[in-house]
Coordinates of N, CA, C and O in Angstrom, one line a residue:
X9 N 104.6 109.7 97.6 CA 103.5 108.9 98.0 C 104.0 107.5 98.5 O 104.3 106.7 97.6
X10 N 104.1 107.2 99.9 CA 104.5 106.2 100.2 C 103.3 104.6 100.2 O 102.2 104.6 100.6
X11 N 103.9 103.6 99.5 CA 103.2 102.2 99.5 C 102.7 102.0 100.5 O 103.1 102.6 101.4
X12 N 101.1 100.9 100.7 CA 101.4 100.5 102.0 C 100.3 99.4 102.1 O 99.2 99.6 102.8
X13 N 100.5 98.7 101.5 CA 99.4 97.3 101.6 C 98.9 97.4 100.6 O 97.8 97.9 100.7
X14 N 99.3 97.1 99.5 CA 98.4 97.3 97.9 C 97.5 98.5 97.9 O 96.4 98.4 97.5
X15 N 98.0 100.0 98.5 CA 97.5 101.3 98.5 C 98.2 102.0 98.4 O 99.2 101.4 98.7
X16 N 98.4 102.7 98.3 CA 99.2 104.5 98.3 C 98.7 105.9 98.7 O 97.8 106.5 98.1
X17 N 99.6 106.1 99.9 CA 99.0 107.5 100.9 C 99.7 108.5 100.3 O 100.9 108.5 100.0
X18 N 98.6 109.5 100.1 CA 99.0 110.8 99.7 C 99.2 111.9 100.8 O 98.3 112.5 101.3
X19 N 100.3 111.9 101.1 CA 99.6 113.2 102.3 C 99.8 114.8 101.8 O 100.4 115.0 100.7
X20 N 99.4 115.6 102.3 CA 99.2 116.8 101.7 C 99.4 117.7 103.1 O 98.4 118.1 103.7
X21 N 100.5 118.0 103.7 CA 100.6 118.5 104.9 C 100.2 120.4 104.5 O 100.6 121.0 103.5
X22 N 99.6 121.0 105.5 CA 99.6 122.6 105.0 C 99.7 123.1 106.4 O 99.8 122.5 107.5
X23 N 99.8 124.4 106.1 CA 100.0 125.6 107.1 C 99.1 126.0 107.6 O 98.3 126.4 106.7
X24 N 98.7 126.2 108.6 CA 97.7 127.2 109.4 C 97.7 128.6 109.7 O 98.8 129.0 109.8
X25 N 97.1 129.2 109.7 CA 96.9 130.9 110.1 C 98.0 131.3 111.4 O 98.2 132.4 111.7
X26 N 98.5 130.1 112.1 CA 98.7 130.4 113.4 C 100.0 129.8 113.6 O 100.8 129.8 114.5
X27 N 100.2 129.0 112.3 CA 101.7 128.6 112.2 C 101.9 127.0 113.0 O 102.9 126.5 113.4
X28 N 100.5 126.6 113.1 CA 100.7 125.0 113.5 C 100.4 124.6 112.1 O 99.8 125.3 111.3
X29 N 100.9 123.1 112.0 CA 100.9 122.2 111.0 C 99.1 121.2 111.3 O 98.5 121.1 112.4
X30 N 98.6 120.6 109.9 CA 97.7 119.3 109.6 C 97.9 118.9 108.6 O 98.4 119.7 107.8
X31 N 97.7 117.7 108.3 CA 97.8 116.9 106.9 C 96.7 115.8 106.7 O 96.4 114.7 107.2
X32 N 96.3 116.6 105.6 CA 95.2 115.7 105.1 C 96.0 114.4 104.2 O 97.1 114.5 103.6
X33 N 95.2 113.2 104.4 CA 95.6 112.4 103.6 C 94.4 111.6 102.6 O 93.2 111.6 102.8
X34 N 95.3 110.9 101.5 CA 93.9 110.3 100.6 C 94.9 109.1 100.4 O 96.1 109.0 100.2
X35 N 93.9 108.1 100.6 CA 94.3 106.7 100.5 C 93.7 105.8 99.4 O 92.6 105.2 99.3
X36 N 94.7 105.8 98.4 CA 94.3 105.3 97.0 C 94.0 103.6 97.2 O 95.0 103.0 97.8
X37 N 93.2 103.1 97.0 CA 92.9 101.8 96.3 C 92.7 101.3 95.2 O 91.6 101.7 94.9
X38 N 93.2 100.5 94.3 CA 93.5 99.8 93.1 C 92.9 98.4 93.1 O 93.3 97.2 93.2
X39 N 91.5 99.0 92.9 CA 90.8 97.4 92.3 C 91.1 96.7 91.3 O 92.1 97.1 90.7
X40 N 90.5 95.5 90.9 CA 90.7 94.5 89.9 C 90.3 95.6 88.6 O 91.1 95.8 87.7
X41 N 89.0 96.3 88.7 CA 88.6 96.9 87.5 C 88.4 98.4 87.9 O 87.9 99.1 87.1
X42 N 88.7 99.1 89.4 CA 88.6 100.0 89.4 C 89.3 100.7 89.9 O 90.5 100.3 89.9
X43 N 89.2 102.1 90.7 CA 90.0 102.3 91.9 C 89.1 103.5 92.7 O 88.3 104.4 92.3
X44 N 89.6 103.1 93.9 CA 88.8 104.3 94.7 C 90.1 104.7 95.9 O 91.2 104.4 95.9
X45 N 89.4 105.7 97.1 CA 89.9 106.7 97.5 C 89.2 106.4 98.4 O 88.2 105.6 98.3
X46 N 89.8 107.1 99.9 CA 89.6 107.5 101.1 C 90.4 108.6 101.4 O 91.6 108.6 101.0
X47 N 89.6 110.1 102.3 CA 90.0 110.8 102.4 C 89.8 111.0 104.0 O 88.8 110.5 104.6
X48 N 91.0 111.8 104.6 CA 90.9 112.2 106.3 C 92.0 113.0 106.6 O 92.9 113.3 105.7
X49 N 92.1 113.3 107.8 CA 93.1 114.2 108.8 C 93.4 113.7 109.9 O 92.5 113.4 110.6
X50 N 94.9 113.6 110.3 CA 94.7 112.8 111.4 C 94.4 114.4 112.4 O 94.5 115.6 112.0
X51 N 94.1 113.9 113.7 CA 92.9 114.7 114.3 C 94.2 115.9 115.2 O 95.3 115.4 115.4
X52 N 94.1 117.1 115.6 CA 94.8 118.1 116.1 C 96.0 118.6 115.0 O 96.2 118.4 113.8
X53 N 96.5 119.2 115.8 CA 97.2 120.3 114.7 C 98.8 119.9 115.6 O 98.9 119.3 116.7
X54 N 99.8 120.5 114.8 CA 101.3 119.9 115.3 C 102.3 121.4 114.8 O 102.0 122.3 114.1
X55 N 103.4 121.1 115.7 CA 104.2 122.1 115.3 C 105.0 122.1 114.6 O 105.5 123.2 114.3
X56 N 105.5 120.9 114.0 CA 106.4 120.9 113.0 C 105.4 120.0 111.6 O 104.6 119.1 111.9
X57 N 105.6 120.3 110.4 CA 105.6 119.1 109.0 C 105.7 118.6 109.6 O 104.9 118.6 110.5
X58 N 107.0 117.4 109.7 CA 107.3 115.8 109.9 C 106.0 115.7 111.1 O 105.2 114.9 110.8
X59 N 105.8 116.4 112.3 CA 105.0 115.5 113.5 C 103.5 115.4 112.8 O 102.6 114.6 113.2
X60 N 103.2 116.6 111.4 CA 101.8 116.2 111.1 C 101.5 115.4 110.0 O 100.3 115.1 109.9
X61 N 102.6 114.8 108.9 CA 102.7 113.7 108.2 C 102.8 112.4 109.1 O 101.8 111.7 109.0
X62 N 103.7 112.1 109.9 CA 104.0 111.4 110.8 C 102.8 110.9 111.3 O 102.6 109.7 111.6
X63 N 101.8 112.0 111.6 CA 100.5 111.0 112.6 C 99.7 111.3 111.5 O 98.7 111.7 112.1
X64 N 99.6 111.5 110.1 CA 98.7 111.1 109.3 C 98.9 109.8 108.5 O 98.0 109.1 108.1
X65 N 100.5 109.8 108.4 CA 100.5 108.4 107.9 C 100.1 107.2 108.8 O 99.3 106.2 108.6
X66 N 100.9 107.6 110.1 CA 100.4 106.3 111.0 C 98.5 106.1 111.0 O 97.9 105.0 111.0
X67 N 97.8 107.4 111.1 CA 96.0 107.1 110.8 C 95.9 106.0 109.4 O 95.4 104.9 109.4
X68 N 96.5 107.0 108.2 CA 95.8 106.4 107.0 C 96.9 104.8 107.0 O 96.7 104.0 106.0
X69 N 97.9 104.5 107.9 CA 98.0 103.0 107.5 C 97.2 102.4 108.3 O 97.2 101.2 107.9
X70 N 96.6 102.5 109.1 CA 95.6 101.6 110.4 C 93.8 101.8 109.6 O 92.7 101.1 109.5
X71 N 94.1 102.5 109.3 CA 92.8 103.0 108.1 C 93.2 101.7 107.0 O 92.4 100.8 107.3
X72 N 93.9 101.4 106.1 CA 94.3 100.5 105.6 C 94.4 99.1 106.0 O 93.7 98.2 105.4
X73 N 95.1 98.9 107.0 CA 94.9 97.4 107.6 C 93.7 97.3 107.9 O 93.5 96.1 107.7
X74 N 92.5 97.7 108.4 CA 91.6 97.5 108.4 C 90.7 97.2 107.1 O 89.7 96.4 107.2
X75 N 91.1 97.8 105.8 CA 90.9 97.5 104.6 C 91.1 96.4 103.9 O 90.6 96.2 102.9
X76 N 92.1 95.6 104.7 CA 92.9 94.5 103.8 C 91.6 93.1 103.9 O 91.3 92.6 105.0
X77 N 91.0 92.8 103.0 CA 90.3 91.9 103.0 C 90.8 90.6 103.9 O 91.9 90.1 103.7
X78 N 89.9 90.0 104.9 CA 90.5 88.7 105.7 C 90.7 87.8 104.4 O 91.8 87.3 104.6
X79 N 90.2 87.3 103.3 CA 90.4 86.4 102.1 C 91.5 86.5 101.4 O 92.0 85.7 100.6
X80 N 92.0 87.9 101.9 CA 93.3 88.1 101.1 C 94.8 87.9 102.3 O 96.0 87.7 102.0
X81 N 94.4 87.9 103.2 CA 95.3 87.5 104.5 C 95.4 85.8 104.4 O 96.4 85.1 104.3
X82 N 94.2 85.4 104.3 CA 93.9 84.0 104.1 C 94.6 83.4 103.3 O 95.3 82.5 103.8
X83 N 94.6 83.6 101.7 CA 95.0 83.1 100.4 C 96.4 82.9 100.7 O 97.0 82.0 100.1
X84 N 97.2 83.8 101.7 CA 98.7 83.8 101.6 C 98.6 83.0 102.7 O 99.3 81.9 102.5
X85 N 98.1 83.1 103.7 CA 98.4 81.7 105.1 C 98.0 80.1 103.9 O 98.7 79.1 103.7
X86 N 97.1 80.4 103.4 CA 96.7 78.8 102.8 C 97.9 78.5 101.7 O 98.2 77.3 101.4
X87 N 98.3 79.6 101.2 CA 99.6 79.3 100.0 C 100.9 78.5 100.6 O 101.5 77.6 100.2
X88 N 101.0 79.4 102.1 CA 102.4 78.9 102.7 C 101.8 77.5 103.5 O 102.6 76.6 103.3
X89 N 100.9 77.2 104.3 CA 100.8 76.0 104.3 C 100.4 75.0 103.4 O 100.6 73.8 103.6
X90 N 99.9 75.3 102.8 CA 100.0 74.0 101.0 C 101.5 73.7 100.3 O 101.8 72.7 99.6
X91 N 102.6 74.9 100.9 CA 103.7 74.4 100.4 C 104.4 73.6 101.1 O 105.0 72.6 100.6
X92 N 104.3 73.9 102.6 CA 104.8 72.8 104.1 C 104.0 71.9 103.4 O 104.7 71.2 102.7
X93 N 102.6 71.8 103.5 CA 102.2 70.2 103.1 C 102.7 69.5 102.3 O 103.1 68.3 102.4
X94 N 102.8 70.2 101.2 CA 103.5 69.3 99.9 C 104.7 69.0 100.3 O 105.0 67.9 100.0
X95 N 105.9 69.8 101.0 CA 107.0 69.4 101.0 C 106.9 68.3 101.8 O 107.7 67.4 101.7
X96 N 106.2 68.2 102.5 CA 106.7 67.3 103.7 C 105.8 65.9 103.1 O 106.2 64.8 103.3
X97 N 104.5 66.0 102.5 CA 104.4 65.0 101.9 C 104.9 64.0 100.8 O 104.7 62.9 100.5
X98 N 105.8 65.1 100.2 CA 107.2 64.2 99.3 C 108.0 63.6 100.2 O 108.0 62.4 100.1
X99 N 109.0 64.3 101.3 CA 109.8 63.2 101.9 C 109.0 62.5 102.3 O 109.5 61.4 102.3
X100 N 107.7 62.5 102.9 CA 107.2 61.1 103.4 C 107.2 59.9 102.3 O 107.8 58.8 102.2
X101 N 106.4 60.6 101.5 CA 106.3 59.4 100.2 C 107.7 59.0 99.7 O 107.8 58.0 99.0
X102 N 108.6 59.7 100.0 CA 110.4 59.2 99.3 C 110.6 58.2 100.6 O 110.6 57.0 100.3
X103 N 110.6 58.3 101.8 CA 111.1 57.7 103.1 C 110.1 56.6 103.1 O 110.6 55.6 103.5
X104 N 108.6 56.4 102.8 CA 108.0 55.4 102.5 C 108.1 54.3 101.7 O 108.1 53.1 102.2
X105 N 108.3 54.8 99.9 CA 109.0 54.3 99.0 C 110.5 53.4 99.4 O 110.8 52.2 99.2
X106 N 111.2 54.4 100.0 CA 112.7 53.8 100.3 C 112.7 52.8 101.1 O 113.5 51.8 101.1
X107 N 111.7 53.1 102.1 CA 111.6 52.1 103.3 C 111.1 50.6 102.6 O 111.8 49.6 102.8
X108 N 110.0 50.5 101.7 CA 109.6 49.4 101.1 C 110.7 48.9 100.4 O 111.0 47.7 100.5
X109 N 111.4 49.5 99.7 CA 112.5 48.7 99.0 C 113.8 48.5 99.4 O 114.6 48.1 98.6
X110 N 114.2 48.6 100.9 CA 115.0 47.9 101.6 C 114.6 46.8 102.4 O 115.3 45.9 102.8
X111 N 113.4 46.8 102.7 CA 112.3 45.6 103.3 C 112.7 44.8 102.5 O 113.3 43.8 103.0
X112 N 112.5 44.7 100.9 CA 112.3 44.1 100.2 C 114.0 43.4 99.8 O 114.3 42.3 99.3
X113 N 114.8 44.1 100.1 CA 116.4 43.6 100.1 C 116.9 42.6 101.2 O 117.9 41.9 101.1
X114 N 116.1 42.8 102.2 CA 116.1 42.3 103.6 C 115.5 41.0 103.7 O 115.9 40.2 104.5
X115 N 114.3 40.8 102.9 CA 113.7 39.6 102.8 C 114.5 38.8 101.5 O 114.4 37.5 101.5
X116 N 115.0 39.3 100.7 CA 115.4 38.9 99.7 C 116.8 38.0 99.7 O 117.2 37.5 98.7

């Protein structure tokens, strides 16, 4: 069961009567207090396993990103710019600080 954005795709590839491949897939979600499921196929049938996992995984990850809450895309852009802010508002405040107390050597 491959990861894939705080979810986990099940695929379940089977055989046909006719010897082409499909694969259903179920896309687990792990809430705070619960969990749920989504279930699908990606659409036509294939001749090999690998080509009918292959375009089921690629459905149920696009199925997924679509899932990803924008608040939770958010929280991580506002995390990594709160840390640029802060860093760069310490050297300011150090190169501020330092600057006042060479002023103060200079007049002295």
């Amino acid at each position: 069961m491959p990861d894939y954005g705080h979810h986990k795709i099940e695929l379940t590839p089977r055989r046909q009567a006719d010897g082409t491949w499909f694969c259903p897939y179920r896309i687990i979600e792990f809430r705070p207090t619960s969990w749920g499921y989504h279930n699908g196929c990606a659409d036509g049938s294939f001749t090999s396993r690998e080509e009918a996992e292959t375009a089921a995984l690629a459905v149920a990850k696009c199925i997924v990103d679509s899932l990803e809450s924008p608040t939770q895309v958010l929280r991580s852009e506002l995390s990594l710019l709160e840390r640029l802010y802060r860093d760069r508002m310490s050297k300011l405040t150090f190169y501020l600080l330092h600057g006042v107390e060479n002023l103060g050597k200079f007049r002295g």
